[in-house]
Tab-separated table of C-alpha atoms and ligand atoms in Angstrom:
chain	number	residue	atom	x	y	z
A	27	MET	CA	68.243	-35.266	-3.223
A	28	ASN	CA	67.097	-35.298	0.416
A	29	LEU	CA	63.332	-35.720	0.143
A	30	LEU	CA	62.774	-34.342	3.614
A	31	MET	CA	64.382	-30.961	2.897
A	32	HIS	CA	62.696	-27.949	1.317
A	33	GLU	CA	63.521	-27.105	-2.273
A	34	GLU	CA	63.015	-23.376	-2.052
A	35	VAL	CA	61.976	-20.688	0.411
A	36	VAL	CA	61.185	-17.137	-0.635
A	37	VAL	CA	60.824	-14.252	1.812
A	38	ARG	CA	59.822	-10.965	0.212
A	39	ARG	CA	58.322	-7.699	1.420
A	40	GLY	CA	55.277	-6.795	-0.623
A	41	GLU	CA	55.973	-3.936	-3.011
A	42	ARG	CA	52.672	-2.247	-2.181
A	43	THR	CA	52.147	-3.049	1.484
A	44	GLY	CA	55.632	-3.702	2.878
A	45	ILE	CA	54.131	-6.831	4.474
A	46	TYR	CA	56.276	-9.970	4.473
A	47	VAL	CA	55.170	-12.719	2.102
A	48	VAL	CA	56.802	-16.105	2.733
A	49	VAL	CA	56.490	-18.988	0.275
A	50	ALA	CA	57.946	-22.374	1.140
A	51	ILE	CA	58.172	-25.027	-1.555
A	52	HIS	CA	58.825	-28.351	0.091
A	53	SER	CA	58.690	-30.603	-2.948
A	54	THR	CA	57.855	-30.530	-6.630
A	55	ALA	CA	58.809	-34.190	-7.169
A	56	LEU	CA	55.218	-35.137	-8.058
A	57	GLY	CA	54.069	-31.852	-9.590
A	58	PRO	CA	53.692	-28.143	-8.785
A	59	ALA	CA	53.723	-27.397	-5.070
A	60	LEU	CA	50.165	-26.548	-4.082
A	61	GLY	CA	49.091	-25.183	-0.725
A	62	GLY	CA	47.019	-22.359	0.668
A	63	ALA	CA	48.074	-18.856	1.696
A	64	ARG	CA	47.717	-18.342	5.441
A	65	LEU	CA	47.131	-14.815	6.741
A	66	TRP	CA	48.167	-14.813	10.381
A	67	ARG	CA	49.726	-12.645	13.054
A	68	TYR	CA	53.199	-13.888	13.994
A	69	GLY	CA	55.383	-12.690	16.843
A	70	ALA	CA	58.455	-12.639	14.588
A	71	LEU	CA	59.368	-13.281	10.969
A	72	GLY	CA	61.175	-16.454	12.048
A	73	ASP	CA	57.897	-17.868	13.403
A	74	ALA	CA	56.210	-17.210	10.071
A	75	ILE	CA	59.007	-18.951	8.176
A	76	ALA	CA	58.877	-21.906	10.571
A	77	ASP	CA	55.112	-22.183	10.032
A	78	ALA	CA	55.518	-22.083	6.239
A	79	LEU	CA	58.206	-24.803	6.399
A	80	ARG	CA	56.045	-27.091	8.581
A	81	LEU	CA	52.825	-26.572	6.646
A	82	SER	CA	54.420	-26.991	3.211
A	83	GLU	CA	55.969	-30.330	4.228
A	84	ALA	CA	52.561	-31.538	5.434
A	85	MET	CA	51.114	-30.618	2.028
A	86	THR	CA	53.699	-32.841	0.306
A	87	TYR	CA	52.532	-35.833	2.369
A	88	LYS	CA	48.870	-35.013	1.847
A	89	ALA	CA	49.161	-34.832	-1.944
A	90	ALA	CA	51.441	-37.870	-2.209
A	91	ALA	CA	49.253	-40.071	-0.021
A	92	ALA	CA	46.119	-39.021	-1.925
A	93	GLY	CA	47.799	-40.131	-5.175
A	94	LEU	CA	47.725	-36.611	-6.661
A	95	ASP	CA	50.384	-35.325	-9.042
A	96	LEU	CA	51.107	-32.376	-6.814
A	97	GLY	CA	53.938	-31.247	-4.611
A	98	GLY	CA	53.729	-29.460	-1.288
A	99	GLY	CA	53.982	-25.734	-0.714
A	100	LYS	CA	52.526	-23.016	1.448
A	101	ALA	CA	52.424	-19.234	1.598
A	102	VAL	CA	52.316	-17.233	4.796
A	103	LEU	CA	51.371	-13.569	4.990
A	104	CYS	CA	52.464	-11.771	8.148
A	105	ALA	CA	49.467	-9.735	9.278
A	106	PRO	CA	50.339	-6.457	11.041
A	107	PRO	CA	50.759	-7.151	14.779
A	108	ASP	CA	48.862	-4.123	16.032
A	109	ARG	CA	45.881	-3.523	13.751
A	110	GLU	CA	43.298	-5.119	11.463
A	111	LEU	CA	43.960	-5.015	7.737
A	112	GLN	CA	41.643	-2.564	6.006
A	113	ALA	CA	39.886	-3.691	2.834
A	114	ALA	CA	42.069	-1.660	0.453
A	115	GLU	CA	45.316	-2.817	2.077
A	116	ARG	CA	44.090	-6.418	2.032
A	117	ARG	CA	43.485	-6.191	-1.711
A	118	GLU	CA	46.999	-4.779	-2.184
A	119	LEU	CA	48.442	-7.596	-0.075
A	120	MET	CA	46.781	-10.132	-2.361
A	121	LEU	CA	48.347	-8.373	-5.371
A	122	ASP	CA	51.714	-8.574	-3.577
A	123	LEU	CA	51.165	-12.281	-3.025
A	124	GLY	CA	50.205	-12.657	-6.692
A	125	ASP	CA	53.512	-11.074	-7.758
A	126	VAL	CA	55.546	-13.430	-5.577
A	127	VAL	CA	53.617	-16.452	-6.848
A	128	GLU	CA	54.044	-15.312	-10.460
A	129	SER	CA	57.807	-14.935	-9.956
A	130	LEU	CA	57.978	-18.651	-9.084
A	131	GLU	CA	56.811	-19.474	-12.632
A	132	GLY	CA	54.353	-22.222	-11.686
A	133	ARG	CA	56.517	-24.124	-9.227
A	134	TYR	CA	54.063	-22.986	-6.525
A	135	VAL	CA	50.279	-22.705	-6.887
A	136	THR	CA	48.433	-20.830	-4.158
A	137	ALA	CA	44.922	-21.240	-2.742
A	138	GLU	CA	42.847	-20.141	0.234
A	139	ASP	CA	43.724	-21.153	3.789
A	140	VAL	CA	43.164	-19.886	7.332
A	141	GLY	CA	42.587	-16.127	7.141
A	142	THR	CA	42.054	-15.977	3.369
A	143	GLY	CA	39.068	-16.827	1.188
A	144	ALA	CA	37.841	-17.247	-2.349
A	145	ASP	CA	37.504	-13.470	-2.913
A	146	ASP	CA	41.150	-12.988	-1.923
A	147	MET	CA	42.136	-15.615	-4.484
A	148	ALA	CA	40.197	-13.708	-7.152
A	149	MET	CA	42.402	-10.703	-6.321
A	150	VAL	CA	45.594	-12.850	-6.433
A	151	GLY	CA	44.392	-13.987	-9.859
A	152	LYS	CA	44.831	-10.442	-11.183
A	153	ARG	CA	48.615	-10.912	-10.947
A	154	THR	CA	49.106	-14.627	-11.627
A	155	SER	CA	47.387	-17.613	-13.183
A	156	HIS	CA	48.941	-19.943	-10.600
A	157	VAL	CA	46.027	-19.700	-8.174
A	158	VAL	CA	43.049	-21.941	-7.374
A	159	GLY	CA	40.156	-21.759	-4.920
A	160	LYS	CA	38.635	-18.775	-6.701
A	161	PRO	CA	34.877	-18.085	-6.539
A	162	VAL	CA	32.662	-20.097	-8.892
A	163	GLU	CA	31.729	-16.899	-10.804
A	164	ASP	CA	35.465	-16.389	-11.510
A	165	GLY	CA	35.828	-19.891	-12.893
A	166	GLY	CA	36.961	-21.360	-9.563
A	167	SER	CA	35.762	-24.396	-7.626
A	168	GLY	CA	34.224	-22.405	-4.744
A	169	ASP	CA	33.661	-23.794	-1.237
A	170	PRO	CA	35.599	-27.077	-0.846
A	171	SER	CA	33.743	-28.150	2.323
A	172	PRO	CA	31.089	-30.411	0.731
A	173	VAL	CA	33.858	-32.254	-1.143
A	174	THR	CA	35.918	-32.567	2.038
A	175	ALA	CA	32.858	-33.976	3.828
A	176	ARG	CA	32.322	-36.548	1.076
A	177	GLY	CA	35.927	-37.711	1.528
A	178	VAL	CA	35.590	-37.914	5.314
A	179	GLU	CA	32.472	-40.074	4.905
A	180	GLN	CA	34.462	-42.439	2.684
A	181	ALA	CA	37.227	-42.507	5.289
A	182	ILE	CA	34.732	-43.297	8.081
A	183	ARG	CA	33.285	-46.136	5.992
A	184	ALA	CA	36.787	-47.561	5.404
A	185	CYS	CA	37.496	-47.376	9.156
A	186	CYS	CA	34.202	-49.132	10.000
A	187	GLU	CA	34.951	-51.817	7.430
A	188	HIS	CA	38.384	-52.359	8.963
A	189	ARG	CA	37.165	-52.437	12.536
A	190	PHE	CA	33.635	-53.899	12.281
A	191	GLY	CA	33.839	-55.825	8.996
A	192	SER	CA	31.298	-53.569	7.256
A	193	GLY	CA	31.306	-49.971	6.005
A	194	ASP	CA	27.554	-49.729	6.460
A	195	LEU	CA	26.714	-46.735	8.645
A	196	ILE	CA	23.157	-47.688	9.582
A	197	GLY	CA	22.953	-47.559	13.369
A	198	ARG	CA	26.608	-46.590	13.834
A	199	THR	CA	26.990	-43.923	16.513
A	200	VAL	CA	29.083	-40.992	15.291
A	201	THR	CA	30.012	-37.906	17.343
A	202	VAL	CA	30.701	-34.895	15.117
A	203	VAL	CA	32.686	-32.252	17.013
A	204	GLY	CA	32.364	-28.879	15.275
A	205	LEU	CA	29.305	-28.118	13.150
A	206	GLY	CA	31.018	-25.671	10.785
A	207	HIS	CA	31.342	-25.855	7.016
A	208	VAL	CA	32.652	-29.425	6.884
A	209	GLY	CA	31.003	-30.719	10.080
A	210	ARG	CA	27.561	-29.639	8.932
A	211	ALA	CA	27.962	-31.208	5.471
A	212	LEU	CA	29.337	-34.391	7.059
A	213	ALA	CA	26.508	-34.579	9.603
A	214	GLU	CA	23.966	-34.287	6.759
A	215	ARG	CA	25.654	-37.108	4.857
A	216	LEU	CA	25.866	-39.339	7.938
A	217	ALA	CA	22.235	-38.694	8.843
A	218	ALA	CA	21.225	-39.644	5.290
A	219	ALA	CA	23.318	-42.831	5.609
A	220	GLY	CA	21.394	-43.864	8.723
A	221	ALA	CA	23.991	-43.116	11.400
A	222	ASP	CA	22.980	-42.304	14.966
A	223	LEU	CA	24.397	-38.792	15.408
A	224	LEU	CA	25.752	-36.885	18.370
A	225	VAL	CA	26.779	-33.325	17.581
A	226	SER	CA	28.709	-30.691	19.481
A	227	ASP	CA	29.866	-27.116	18.868
A	228	ILE	CA	31.093	-24.280	21.094
A	229	ASP	CA	28.574	-22.129	19.228
A	230	ALA	CA	25.271	-23.051	20.916
A	231	SER	CA	23.285	-21.382	18.113
A	232	LYS	CA	24.095	-24.487	16.006
A	233	ARG	CA	21.990	-26.685	18.304
A	234	ALA	CA	18.669	-26.118	16.517
A	235	SER	CA	20.087	-27.058	13.121
A	236	ALA	CA	21.743	-30.160	14.640
A	237	GLU	CA	18.421	-31.267	16.105
A	238	ARG	CA	16.666	-30.727	12.773
A	239	LEU	CA	19.010	-33.421	11.440
A	240	GLY	CA	17.798	-35.744	14.198
A	241	ALA	CA	21.118	-35.458	16.073
A	242	ARG	CA	21.503	-35.391	19.840
A	243	TRP	CA	23.290	-32.282	21.111
A	244	VAL	CA	26.320	-32.767	23.360
A	245	ASP	CA	28.042	-30.142	25.473
A	246	PRO	CA	31.510	-29.451	23.956
A	247	THR	CA	33.225	-30.182	27.275
A	248	GLU	CA	31.834	-33.736	27.184
A	249	ALA	CA	31.951	-34.474	23.459
A	250	THR	CA	35.150	-36.517	23.296
A	251	ALA	CA	34.155	-38.628	26.314
A	252	ARG	CA	30.784	-39.763	24.962
A	253	GLU	CA	30.530	-43.425	24.037
A	254	CYS	CA	30.365	-43.839	20.268
A	255	ASP	CA	31.685	-45.922	17.381
A	256	VAL	CA	33.295	-42.974	15.597
A	257	LEU	CA	34.581	-39.673	16.940
A	258	ALA	CA	34.734	-37.199	14.025
A	259	PRO	CA	36.726	-34.071	14.993
A	260	CYS	CA	35.695	-31.291	12.582
A	261	ALA	CA	36.670	-28.230	14.639
A	262	LEU	CA	40.185	-26.895	15.140
A	263	GLY	CA	43.261	-29.006	15.787
A	264	GLY	CA	44.308	-30.725	19.001
A	265	THR	CA	41.035	-32.527	19.820
A	266	ILE	CA	43.106	-35.527	20.878
A	267	ASN	CA	45.531	-34.241	23.495
A	268	PRO	CA	47.018	-35.445	26.801
A	269	GLU	CA	43.919	-34.212	28.651
A	270	THR	CA	41.310	-35.894	26.421
A	271	ILE	CA	42.982	-39.164	25.410
A	272	ASP	CA	42.264	-41.120	28.593
A	273	GLY	CA	38.600	-40.153	28.524
A	274	LEU	CA	37.939	-41.334	24.962
A	275	ARG	CA	35.164	-43.926	24.606
A	276	CYS	CA	35.191	-44.309	20.837
A	277	VAL	CA	36.438	-47.137	18.635
A	278	ILE	CA	37.548	-44.930	15.724
A	279	VAL	CA	38.853	-41.348	15.371
A	280	CYS	CA	38.237	-39.982	11.874
A	281	GLY	CA	37.317	-36.404	11.008
A	282	SER	CA	38.200	-33.394	8.880
A	283	ALA	CA	40.228	-31.294	11.320
A	284	ASN	CA	43.871	-30.641	10.528
A	285	ASN	CA	46.287	-31.644	13.310
A	286	VAL	CA	43.682	-33.733	15.155
A	287	LEU	CA	46.494	-35.030	17.349
A	288	ALA	CA	48.123	-32.352	19.518
A	289	SER	CA	51.386	-34.269	18.991
A	290	ASP	CA	52.433	-37.296	16.931
A	291	ASP	CA	53.136	-39.522	19.948
A	292	LEU	CA	49.384	-39.560	20.641
A	293	ALA	CA	49.061	-41.901	17.647
A	294	ASP	CA	50.808	-44.528	19.810
A	295	GLY	CA	48.485	-43.689	22.689
A	296	LEU	CA	45.438	-44.321	20.488
A	297	SER	CA	46.853	-47.647	19.260
A	298	GLU	CA	47.607	-48.745	22.838
A	299	ARG	CA	43.968	-48.035	23.732
A	300	GLY	CA	42.755	-50.065	20.732
A	301	ILE	CA	41.384	-46.979	18.952
A	302	LEU	CA	41.743	-46.899	15.164
A	303	TYR	CA	43.015	-43.529	13.925
A	304	ALA	CA	42.517	-42.290	10.354
A	305	PRO	CA	45.433	-39.877	9.745
A	306	ASP	CA	43.956	-36.420	9.204
A	307	PHE	CA	45.899	-35.671	6.029
A	308	ILE	CA	44.368	-38.753	4.385
A	309	ALA	CA	40.802	-38.315	5.659
A	310	ASN	CA	40.528	-34.589	4.830
A	311	ALA	CA	42.230	-34.673	1.402
A	312	GLY	CA	38.909	-33.871	-0.328
A	313	GLY	CA	39.598	-30.128	-0.048
A	314	LEU	CA	42.918	-30.532	-1.849
A	315	ILE	CA	41.358	-32.827	-4.445
A	316	ASN	CA	38.740	-30.130	-5.066
A	317	VAL	CA	41.354	-27.520	-6.012
A	318	TYR	CA	43.345	-30.140	-7.933
A	319	GLY	CA	40.175	-30.571	-9.997
A	320	GLU	CA	40.116	-26.812	-10.611
A	321	LEU	CA	43.777	-26.837	-11.646
A	322	HIS	CA	43.241	-29.640	-14.158
A	323	ASP	CA	39.690	-28.750	-15.145
A	324	LEU	CA	38.386	-32.162	-14.069
A	325	GLY	CA	34.699	-32.927	-14.453
A	326	ARG	CA	32.401	-33.772	-11.544
A	327	ASP	CA	32.564	-37.536	-12.128
A	328	ARG	CA	36.369	-37.679	-12.121
A	329	LEU	CA	36.465	-35.477	-9.028
A	330	ASP	CA	34.011	-37.757	-7.175
A	331	GLU	CA	36.081	-40.768	-8.233
A	332	LEU	CA	39.239	-39.216	-6.768
A	333	VAL	CA	37.485	-38.245	-3.543
A	334	ASP	CA	35.977	-41.701	-3.155
A	335	GLY	CA	39.538	-43.029	-3.584
A	336	ILE	CA	40.251	-41.683	-0.083
A	337	GLY	CA	38.634	-44.871	1.243
A	338	ASP	CA	41.086	-46.999	-0.761
A	339	ALA	CA	44.047	-44.859	0.303
A	340	LEU	CA	43.094	-45.476	3.908
A	341	ARG	CA	42.641	-49.233	3.378
A	342	ARG	CA	46.190	-49.323	2.005
A	343	VAL	CA	47.465	-47.399	5.038
A	344	PHE	CA	45.784	-49.864	7.419
A	345	ASP	CA	47.284	-52.802	5.490
A	346	VAL	CA	50.780	-51.288	5.652
A	347	ALA	CA	50.316	-50.496	9.361
A	348	ALA	CA	49.326	-54.109	10.067
A	349	ALA	CA	52.123	-55.582	7.938
A	350	ARG	CA	54.843	-53.442	9.562
A	351	SER	CA	53.360	-53.267	13.078
A	352	VAL	CA	53.331	-49.478	13.042
A	353	THR	CA	50.601	-46.912	13.702
A	354	PRO	CA	48.400	-45.733	10.812
A	355	LEU	CA	50.105	-42.331	11.090
A	356	GLU	CA	53.528	-43.853	10.550
A	357	ALA	CA	52.181	-46.039	7.755
A	358	ALA	CA	50.570	-43.038	6.002
A	359	ARG	CA	53.854	-41.130	6.071
A	360	ALA	CA	55.694	-44.199	4.748
A	361	VAL	CA	53.199	-44.608	1.873
A	362	ALA	CA	53.634	-40.926	0.937
A	363	LEU	CA	57.415	-41.125	1.170
A	364	GLU	CA	57.563	-44.245	-1.004
A	365	ARG	CA	55.661	-42.430	-3.746
A	366	LEU	CA	58.045	-39.495	-3.494
A	367	GLU	CA	61.081	-41.755	-3.603
A	368	ALA	CA	59.769	-43.538	-6.689
A	369	ALA	CA	59.124	-40.187	-8.425
A	370	SER	CA	62.540	-38.904	-7.453
A	371	GLU	CA	64.297	-42.074	-8.713
A	372	SER	CA	62.476	-41.988	-12.049
A	373	GLY	CA	63.407	-38.270	-12.334
A	374	VAL	CA	67.064	-39.134	-11.788
A	375	ALA	CA	66.829	-41.977	-14.313
A	376	GLN	CA	65.277	-39.668	-16.912
A	377	ALA	CA	67.968	-37.045	-16.358
A	378	ALA	CA	70.692	-39.717	-16.729
A	379	ALA	CA	69.167	-40.898	-20.018
A	380	LEU	CA	69.377	-37.396	-21.580
B	12	NAD	P1	34.649	-23.840	10.308
B	12	NAD	O1	35.324	-22.686	10.944
B	12	NAD	O2	33.563	-23.597	9.324
B	12	NAD	O3	34.014	-24.783	11.456
B	12	NAD	C1	34.614	-25.076	12.664
B	12	NAD	C2	33.500	-25.264	13.694
B	12	NAD	O4	34.081	-25.789	14.885
B	12	NAD	C3	32.800	-23.954	14.078
B	12	NAD	O5	31.395	-24.142	14.032
B	12	NAD	C4	33.278	-23.698	15.514
B	12	NAD	O6	32.304	-23.036	16.308
B	12	NAD	C5	33.504	-25.127	15.999
B	12	NAD	N1	34.438	-25.283	17.124
B	12	NAD	C6	35.597	-24.639	17.355
B	12	NAD	N2	36.174	-25.115	18.483
B	12	NAD	C7	35.372	-26.085	18.960
B	12	NAD	C8	35.412	-26.955	20.082
B	12	NAD	N3	36.420	-26.915	20.957
B	12	NAD	N4	34.395	-27.842	20.253
B	12	NAD	C9	33.365	-27.889	19.397
B	12	NAD	N5	33.260	-27.072	18.317
B	12	NAD	C10	34.248	-26.193	18.102
B	12	NAD	O7	35.814	-24.754	9.677
B	12	NAD	P2	35.676	-25.854	8.530
B	12	NAD	O8	35.985	-25.238	7.221
B	12	NAD	O9	34.412	-26.617	8.715
B	12	NAD	O10	36.944	-26.782	8.875
B	12	NAD	C11	36.909	-27.645	9.994
B	12	NAD	C12	38.260	-28.340	10.142
B	12	NAD	O11	38.544	-29.106	8.973
B	12	NAD	C13	39.454	-27.390	10.306
B	12	NAD	O12	40.390	-27.995	11.141
B	12	NAD	C14	40.013	-27.280	8.903
B	12	NAD	O13	41.406	-26.961	8.910
B	12	NAD	C15	39.792	-28.692	8.402
B	12	NAD	N6	39.703	-28.813	6.947
B	12	NAD	C16	38.740	-28.161	6.285
B	12	NAD	C17	38.635	-28.289	4.907
B	12	NAD	C18	37.539	-27.598	4.133
B	12	NAD	O14	37.271	-28.009	3.007
B	12	NAD	N7	36.900	-26.586	4.694
B	12	NAD	C19	39.541	-29.117	4.204
B	12	NAD	C20	40.529	-29.815	4.925
B	12	NAD	C21	40.594	-29.637	6.307
């Protein structure tokens, strides 16, 4: 089997809403394909399918590199191009999604993503049991952000250890870009660990809460160019791009944002500048681990153990990168692929033995 190709792609118009629901299952080699449902406006159905294919593949790498027994999948819901979804139609769309997920008989498990939330997942749960990320009152794991922040802190410590010989954060200067759900929780953790914090957000109303943490406020246009030990992008993707890369004055880039690099070749650019990059899908795996815990009913201690394992996963990636003279991004993909190959080979061996 070609491990880089998708196993299954479903495109179905919702029975109730007529809205297209796309589910892409990239891999189930390690377990059910888990990935959120994105509600987004696409120019054409083909764009939605392309997005589902790309995002589901990324989920395979994320789960494999984090050592989880999960595959990669993603759902995409094509929001109407010309109007906002009304509450009743949104609920019906979630029921439509639930039907599609149920028809896949557990090969795909859905969750919240951009444009959807825990309440939507509660609605999906009326049609299928293959859903996580539900509200706490519905038996779900609730907001994953604090868990994601815990994992990013572990990743930052592993980076500091690799670069400075110690994971101690006392006196380390960290610039947190984006004081949202994860950024805020991360900033609190870093402040408690004794880091010297710089904080930035395009929403200036966040300044007061940043200063209450003892952080220095930085204008968002200058954030990536401020001198610091660690730049922690926790906003949207593309913080490292052709315009910002030359101005960087950090030693490490490690944050929660997905797609921190506007394109993969920037990983080479960071290495050439001597900047250590923690691949985003390793550093921000806490959110996925959180819903994995919900899926398997893991207790708090086991969940914390898995999240703290993000530091070890990153150490392994840095070792592989050094041994093979490749970037950490390339090494992280190789580590994930090796796990998939091993799972696939043992699957073939088991089938042959039957
Ligand atoms: P959020 O929307 O709560 O926060 C994002 C913050 O970034 C907002 O405060 C926004 O004002 C700010 N922002 C946007 N553009 C900015 C810019 N150019 N400069 C400075 N600030 C800017 O989102 P979140 O849930 O905290 O997620 C943050 C990132 O982490 C996203 O990329 C998300 O995909 C990723 N992520 C989140 C989780 C999770 O558990 N929430 C898990 C994995 C990955």
